[in-house]
CSV table of N, CA and C in Angstrom, one decimal:
chain,number,residue,atom,x,y,z
A,909,GLY,N,58.3,-19.3,38.5
A,909,GLY,CA,57.3,-19.0,39.3
A,909,GLY,C,56.9,-18.0,40.2
A,910,GLU,N,55.7,-17.5,40.4
A,910,GLU,CA,55.3,-16.5,40.7
A,910,GLU,C,55.6,-15.7,41.8
A,911,GLY,N,56.3,-16.6,43.4
A,911,GLY,CA,56.9,-15.8,44.3
A,911,GLY,C,57.8,-17.0,45.0
A,912,ILE,N,58.8,-16.4,45.4
A,912,ILE,CA,59.8,-16.9,46.3
A,912,ILE,C,59.1,-18.5,46.7
A,913,GLU,N,58.1,-18.4,47.7
A,913,GLU,CA,58.0,-19.5,48.5
A,913,GLU,C,57.1,-20.7,47.5
A,914,THR,N,56.2,-20.0,46.5
A,914,THR,CA,55.8,-21.3,45.5
A,914,THR,C,57.1,-21.6,44.7
A,915,THR,N,58.3,-21.0,44.4
A,915,THR,CA,58.7,-21.4,43.1
A,915,THR,C,59.8,-22.5,44.5
A,916,LEU,N,60.7,-22.2,46.2
A,916,LEU,CA,60.8,-22.9,46.2
A,916,LEU,C,60.7,-24.4,46.7
A,917,SER,N,59.0,-24.0,47.0
A,917,SER,CA,58.5,-25.5,47.2
A,917,SER,C,58.5,-26.6,46.5
A,918,LEU,N,58.3,-25.8,44.9
A,918,LEU,CA,58.3,-26.7,44.2
A,918,LEU,C,59.1,-27.3,43.9
A,919,ARG,N,60.5,-26.1,44.1
A,919,ARG,CA,62.1,-26.9,43.9
A,919,ARG,C,62.2,-28.3,44.7
A,920,CYS,N,61.9,-28.0,45.7
A,920,CYS,CA,61.9,-29.1,46.7
A,920,CYS,C,61.0,-30.6,45.8
A,921,ALA,N,60.1,-30.5,45.0
A,921,ALA,CA,59.6,-31.8,44.7
A,921,ALA,C,60.7,-32.0,43.6
A,922,LEU,N,61.0,-31.3,42.6
A,922,LEU,CA,61.6,-31.1,41.2
A,922,LEU,C,63.2,-30.7,41.5
A,923,PRO,N,64.0,-31.2,42.0
A,923,PRO,CA,65.2,-30.0,42.9
A,923,PRO,C,66.5,-30.0,41.2
A,924,ASP,N,66.0,-30.7,40.4
A,924,ASP,CA,66.8,-30.7,38.9
A,924,ASP,C,66.2,-29.6,37.9
A,925,MET,N,64.9,-29.3,38.0
A,925,MET,CA,64.3,-28.4,37.3
A,925,MET,C,64.8,-27.0,37.1
A,926,ALA,N,65.3,-26.7,36.0
A,926,ALA,CA,65.5,-25.0,36.3
A,926,ALA,C,64.6,-24.2,36.3
A,927,MET,N,64.7,-23.4,37.3
A,927,MET,CA,63.5,-22.6,37.8
A,927,MET,C,64.0,-21.1,38.4
A,928,ALA,N,62.9,-20.4,37.9
A,928,ALA,CA,63.3,-18.9,38.5
A,928,ALA,C,61.9,-18.1,39.2
A,929,ALA,N,62.2,-17.3,40.5
A,929,ALA,CA,61.1,-16.9,40.9
A,929,ALA,C,60.9,-15.1,40.3
A,930,ALA,N,59.3,-15.5,39.8
A,930,ALA,CA,59.5,-14.0,39.8
A,930,ALA,C,59.2,-12.7,40.6
A,931,LEU,N,59.1,-12.8,41.8
A,931,LEU,CA,59.0,-12.0,43.1
A,931,LEU,C,57.5,-11.9,43.2
A,932,SER,N,56.5,-11.5,41.8
A,932,SER,CA,55.0,-11.0,41.9
A,932,SER,C,54.5,-11.9,40.8
A,933,ALA,N,53.0,-11.4,40.4
A,933,ALA,CA,52.4,-12.2,39.7
A,933,ALA,C,52.5,-10.8,38.2
A,934,ALA,N,52.9,-9.3,38.7
A,934,ALA,CA,53.0,-8.8,37.5
A,934,ALA,C,54.6,-9.2,36.7
A,935,HIS,N,55.5,-9.4,38.0
A,935,HIS,CA,57.0,-9.7,37.3
A,935,HIS,C,57.1,-11.0,36.2
A,936,LEU,N,55.9,-11.9,37.0
A,936,LEU,CA,55.8,-13.1,36.1
A,936,LEU,C,54.8,-12.6,35.0
A,937,ALA,N,54.3,-12.0,34.9
A,937,ALA,CA,53.3,-12.0,33.4
A,937,ALA,C,54.8,-11.0,32.4
A,938,ALA,N,55.3,-10.2,33.0
A,938,ALA,CA,56.5,-9.5,32.0
A,938,ALA,C,57.6,-9.9,31.8
A,939,MET,N,58.0,-11.4,32.1
A,939,MET,CA,59.2,-12.3,32.6
A,939,MET,C,59.5,-12.2,31.1
A,940,LEU,N,60.9,-12.4,30.6
A,940,LEU,CA,61.8,-12.1,29.4
A,940,LEU,C,62.0,-13.7,29.1
A,941,PHE,N,61.6,-14.1,28.2
A,941,PHE,CA,62.0,-15.6,27.8
A,941,PHE,C,63.6,-15.6,27.5
A,942,PRO,N,64.4,-16.8,27.9
A,942,PRO,CA,65.5,-17.0,27.1
A,942,PRO,C,65.2,-17.5,25.8
A,943,PRO,N,66.3,-17.2,25.0
A,943,PRO,CA,66.4,-17.3,23.2
A,943,PRO,C,65.9,-18.7,23.0
A,944,ASN,N,66.7,-19.8,23.9
A,944,ASN,CA,66.7,-21.0,23.5
A,944,ASN,C,65.4,-21.9,24.3
A,945,LEU,N,64.4,-21.2,25.1
A,945,LEU,CA,63.3,-21.7,25.8
A,945,LEU,C,62.1,-22.2,24.8
A,946,ARG,N,62.0,-23.9,24.7
A,946,ARG,CA,60.5,-24.2,24.3
A,946,ARG,C,59.6,-24.6,24.8
A,947,ARG,N,60.0,-24.6,26.1
A,947,ARG,CA,59.0,-25.4,26.9
A,947,ARG,C,58.9,-24.4,28.5
A,948,LEU,N,57.6,-24.1,29.1
A,948,LEU,CA,57.6,-23.4,30.0
A,948,LEU,C,56.5,-23.8,30.9
A,949,TYR,N,56.7,-24.6,32.3
A,949,TYR,CA,55.9,-24.4,33.2
A,949,TYR,C,56.0,-23.5,33.9
A,950,VAL,N,55.0,-22.6,34.4
A,950,VAL,CA,54.2,-21.3,35.1
A,950,VAL,C,53.6,-22.1,36.2
A,951,ILE,N,54.3,-21.7,37.1
A,951,ILE,CA,53.9,-21.9,38.7
A,951,ILE,C,53.3,-20.4,39.3
A,952,LEU,N,52.0,-20.7,39.9
A,952,LEU,CA,51.7,-19.7,40.6
A,952,LEU,C,50.6,-19.7,41.5
A,953,ASP,N,50.5,-18.9,42.2
A,953,ASP,CA,49.5,-18.9,43.3
A,953,ASP,C,48.1,-19.1,42.6
A,954,ASN,N,47.0,-19.5,43.8
A,954,ASN,CA,45.6,-19.5,43.1
A,954,ASN,C,44.9,-18.5,43.6
A,955,ASP,N,45.1,-17.4,42.9
A,955,ASP,CA,44.1,-16.3,43.2
A,955,ASP,C,44.3,-15.1,42.2
A,956,PRO,N,43.2,-14.5,42.2
A,956,PRO,CA,43.4,-13.1,41.0
A,956,PRO,C,44.3,-12.8,40.5
A,957,ALA,N,45.2,-12.5,41.4
A,957,ALA,CA,46.6,-11.5,40.5
A,957,ALA,C,47.3,-12.8,39.4
A,958,GLY,N,47.0,-14.1,40.2
A,958,GLY,CA,47.8,-15.6,39.6
A,958,GLY,C,47.2,-15.7,38.4
A,959,ASP,N,46.0,-15.5,38.2
A,959,ASP,CA,45.3,-15.4,37.0
A,959,ASP,C,45.3,-14.8,36.2
A,960,GLY,N,45.3,-13.6,36.1
A,960,GLY,CA,45.7,-12.3,35.1
A,960,GLY,C,47.5,-12.9,34.5
A,961,ALA,N,48.1,-13.2,35.6
A,961,ALA,CA,49.4,-13.1,35.0
A,961,ALA,C,49.7,-14.3,34.0
A,962,ARG,N,48.7,-15.5,34.5
A,962,ARG,CA,48.6,-16.7,33.6
A,962,ARG,C,48.4,-16.5,32.0
A,963,HIS,N,46.9,-15.4,32.3
A,963,HIS,CA,46.5,-15.4,30.9
A,963,HIS,C,47.8,-14.6,30.2
A,964,SER,N,48.2,-13.5,30.5
A,964,SER,CA,49.1,-12.7,29.7
A,964,SER,C,50.6,-13.3,29.5
A,965,LEU,N,50.8,-14.3,30.5
A,965,LEU,CA,51.9,-14.9,30.1
A,965,LEU,C,51.9,-16.1,28.9
A,966,LEU,N,51.0,-17.1,29.3
A,966,LEU,CA,50.4,-18.0,28.3
A,966,LEU,C,50.4,-17.3,26.9
A,967,GLU,N,49.4,-16.2,26.6
A,967,GLU,CA,49.7,-15.8,25.2
A,967,GLU,C,50.8,-14.9,25.1
A,968,ARG,N,52.1,-14.6,25.8
A,968,ARG,CA,53.1,-14.5,24.9
A,968,ARG,C,54.0,-15.1,24.9
A,969,ALA,N,53.9,-16.5,25.6
A,969,ALA,CA,54.7,-17.5,25.3
A,969,ALA,C,54.3,-18.4,23.7
A,970,THR,N,53.0,-18.6,23.9
A,970,THR,CA,52.4,-18.9,22.6
A,970,THR,C,53.2,-18.3,21.5
A,971,ASP,N,52.7,-16.9,21.2
A,971,ASP,CA,53.4,-16.1,20.5
A,971,ASP,C,54.5,-16.0,20.3
A,972,ALA,N,55.8,-16.2,21.1
A,972,ALA,CA,57.3,-16.8,21.0
A,972,ALA,C,57.2,-18.0,20.2
A,973,GLY,N,56.4,-19.2,20.5
A,973,GLY,CA,56.4,-20.6,19.5
A,973,GLY,C,56.6,-21.8,21.1
A,974,ILE,N,56.5,-20.8,22.3
A,974,ILE,CA,56.9,-22.0,23.1
A,974,ILE,C,55.6,-22.3,24.1
A,975,GLU,N,56.1,-23.8,24.4
A,975,GLU,CA,55.2,-24.4,24.7
A,975,GLU,C,54.6,-24.4,26.2
A,976,ALA,N,53.5,-23.5,27.0
A,976,ALA,CA,53.6,-23.0,28.3
A,976,ALA,C,52.3,-24.1,28.8
A,977,ILE,N,53.0,-24.5,30.1
A,977,ILE,CA,51.9,-25.0,30.8
A,977,ILE,C,51.6,-24.9,32.1
A,978,VAL,N,50.7,-25.0,32.6
A,978,VAL,CA,50.5,-23.9,34.0
A,978,VAL,C,50.3,-25.3,34.8
A,979,LEU,N,51.0,-25.4,36.0
A,979,LEU,CA,51.3,-26.2,37.1
A,979,LEU,C,50.3,-25.8,38.3
A,980,SER,N,49.5,-25.9,38.3
A,980,SER,CA,48.4,-25.6,39.3
A,980,SER,C,47.9,-26.5,40.7
A,981,PRO,N,48.3,-25.3,41.9
A,981,PRO,CA,48.5,-26.0,43.7
A,981,PRO,C,47.0,-26.7,43.7
A,982,GLU,N,47.0,-27.3,44.8
A,982,GLU,CA,45.3,-27.8,45.5
A,982,GLU,C,45.3,-26.9,46.0
A,983,THR,N,45.8,-26.2,46.8
A,983,THR,CA,45.2,-24.8,48.0
A,983,THR,C,46.0,-24.0,47.2
A,984,GLU,N,45.9,-22.7,48.1
A,984,GLU,CA,46.1,-21.4,47.4
A,984,GLU,C,47.6,-21.3,47.1
A,985,ASP,N,48.6,-22.0,47.4
A,985,ASP,CA,49.8,-21.9,46.5
A,985,ASP,C,50.6,-23.5,46.4
A,986,PHE,N,51.8,-23.8,45.9
A,986,PHE,CA,52.3,-24.9,46.7
A,986,PHE,C,53.3,-24.7,47.7
A,987,ASN,N,53.5,-23.6,48.6
A,987,ASN,CA,54.1,-23.5,49.6
A,987,ASN,C,53.1,-24.3,50.6
A,988,GLU,N,51.8,-23.6,50.4
A,988,GLU,CA,50.9,-24.3,51.3
A,988,GLU,C,50.4,-26.2,51.0
A,989,ASP,N,50.4,-26.4,49.8
A,989,ASP,CA,50.6,-27.8,49.5
A,989,ASP,C,51.5,-28.6,49.9
A,990,LEU,N,52.5,-28.1,50.2
A,990,LEU,CA,53.9,-29.1,50.7
A,990,LEU,C,53.7,-28.9,52.2
A,991,ARG,N,53.3,-27.7,52.9
A,991,ARG,CA,53.3,-27.7,54.3
A,991,ARG,C,52.2,-28.8,54.7
A,992,HIS,N,51.0,-28.5,54.1
A,992,HIS,CA,49.6,-29.3,54.6
A,992,HIS,C,49.7,-30.8,54.1
A,993,PHE,N,50.5,-31.1,52.9
A,993,PHE,CA,50.3,-32.6,52.1
A,993,PHE,C,51.4,-33.1,52.5
A,994,GLY,N,52.5,-32.2,52.5
A,994,GLY,CA,54.1,-33.4,52.4
A,994,GLY,C,54.6,-33.4,51.0
A,995,LEU,N,56.1,-33.6,51.0
A,995,LEU,CA,56.6,-33.8,49.7
A,995,LEU,C,56.2,-34.9,48.9
A,996,ALA,N,55.7,-36.2,49.3
A,996,ALA,CA,55.3,-37.2,48.3
A,996,ALA,C,53.8,-36.8,48.1
A,997,ALA,N,53.1,-36.1,48.6
A,997,ALA,CA,51.8,-35.5,48.1
A,997,ALA,C,51.9,-34.5,47.0
A,998,LEU,N,52.8,-33.8,47.3
A,998,LEU,CA,53.2,-33.0,46.2
A,998,LEU,C,53.7,-33.0,44.8
A,999,ARG,N,54.7,-34.2,45.2
A,999,ARG,CA,54.8,-34.8,43.7
A,999,ARG,C,54.1,-35.4,43.2
A,1000,ALA,N,53.2,-36.4,43.7
A,1000,ALA,CA,52.1,-36.8,43.3
A,1000,ALA,C,50.8,-35.9,42.6
A,1001,SER,N,50.8,-35.2,43.1
A,1001,SER,CA,50.0,-34.0,42.8
A,1001,SER,C,50.4,-33.0,41.4
A,1002,ILE,N,51.5,-33.2,41.1
A,1002,ILE,CA,52.1,-32.2,40.3
A,1002,ILE,C,52.2,-33.7,39.2
A,1003,ALA,N,52.6,-34.7,39.3
A,1003,ALA,CA,52.8,-35.6,38.3
A,1003,ALA,C,52.0,-35.4,36.9
A,1004,ASP,N,50.9,-35.7,37.2
A,1004,ASP,CA,50.2,-35.6,36.2
A,1004,ASP,C,50.0,-34.1,35.1
A,1005,GLN,N,50.5,-33.1,35.8
A,1005,GLN,CA,50.3,-31.7,35.4
A,1005,GLN,C,52.1,-32.0,34.7
A,1006,LEU,N,52.8,-32.6,34.2
A,1006,LEU,CA,53.9,-32.3,34.1
A,1006,LEU,C,53.9,-33.1,32.3
A,1007,MET,N,55.0,-33.0,31.2
A,1007,MET,CA,54.8,-33.6,30.2
A,1007,MET,C,55.5,-35.0,30.5
A,1008,ARG,N,54.7,-36.4,29.6
A,1008,ARG,CA,55.5,-37.4,30.3
A,1008,ARG,C,57.0,-37.8,30.4
A,1009,LYS,N,57.7,-37.2,29.2
A,1009,LYS,CA,59.5,-37.3,29.6
A,1009,LYS,C,59.7,-36.3,31.0
A,1010,ASP,N,59.2,-35.4,30.8
A,1010,ASP,CA,59.6,-34.2,31.9
A,1010,ASP,C,59.4,-35.2,33.5
A,1011,ARG,N,57.8,-35.6,33.8
A,1011,ARG,CA,57.8,-36.8,34.8
A,1011,ARG,C,59.2,-37.6,34.9
A,1012,ILE,N,58.9,-38.4,33.6
A,1012,ILE,CA,60.6,-39.0,34.1
A,1012,ILE,C,61.4,-38.6,34.5
A,1013,CYS,N,61.8,-37.6,33.6
A,1013,CYS,CA,63.5,-37.2,34.1
A,1013,CYS,C,63.3,-36.5,35.3
A,1014,TYR,N,62.2,-35.4,35.9
A,1014,TYR,CA,62.4,-34.9,37.0
A,1014,TYR,C,62.3,-35.8,38.3
A,1015,LEU,N,60.7,-36.6,38.4
A,1015,LEU,CA,60.4,-37.0,39.4
A,1015,LEU,C,61.2,-38.3,39.6
A,1016,THR,N,61.6,-39.3,38.7
A,1016,THR,CA,62.3,-39.9,38.8
A,1016,THR,C,63.8,-40.1,39.8
A,1017,ARG,N,64.3,-38.7,39.4
A,1017,ARG,CA,65.7,-38.9,39.9
A,1017,ARG,C,65.2,-37.8,41.6
A,1018,ALA,N,64.2,-37.0,41.7
A,1018,ALA,CA,64.0,-36.7,42.7
A,1018,ALA,C,63.4,-37.2,44.1
A,1019,ALA,N,62.9,-38.6,43.6
A,1019,ALA,CA,62.5,-39.5,44.4
A,1019,ALA,C,63.3,-40.3,45.7
């Protein structure tokens, strides 16, 4: 995830999913991938810095053979989504963005 608040907010919805906060869009774009990583969910803020980080990170992940999927907030970031809409709505908004088996694994347990 891009920032601490964004990552922690999504962590509330997906408590069993491994996550790391990069602390900024620039750090997110430069993130080092663990050697066994096969799928990466990218969580970032809905702003120009997030757009740039997304492009760079998706390109690097693809080049490394990692399936990269962007999770997009409805507002400026997932923290704002959580505060404005609540946890149940946040889970619902990300459900369609997750791969089916991850949705079953992480959202079924979190409910």
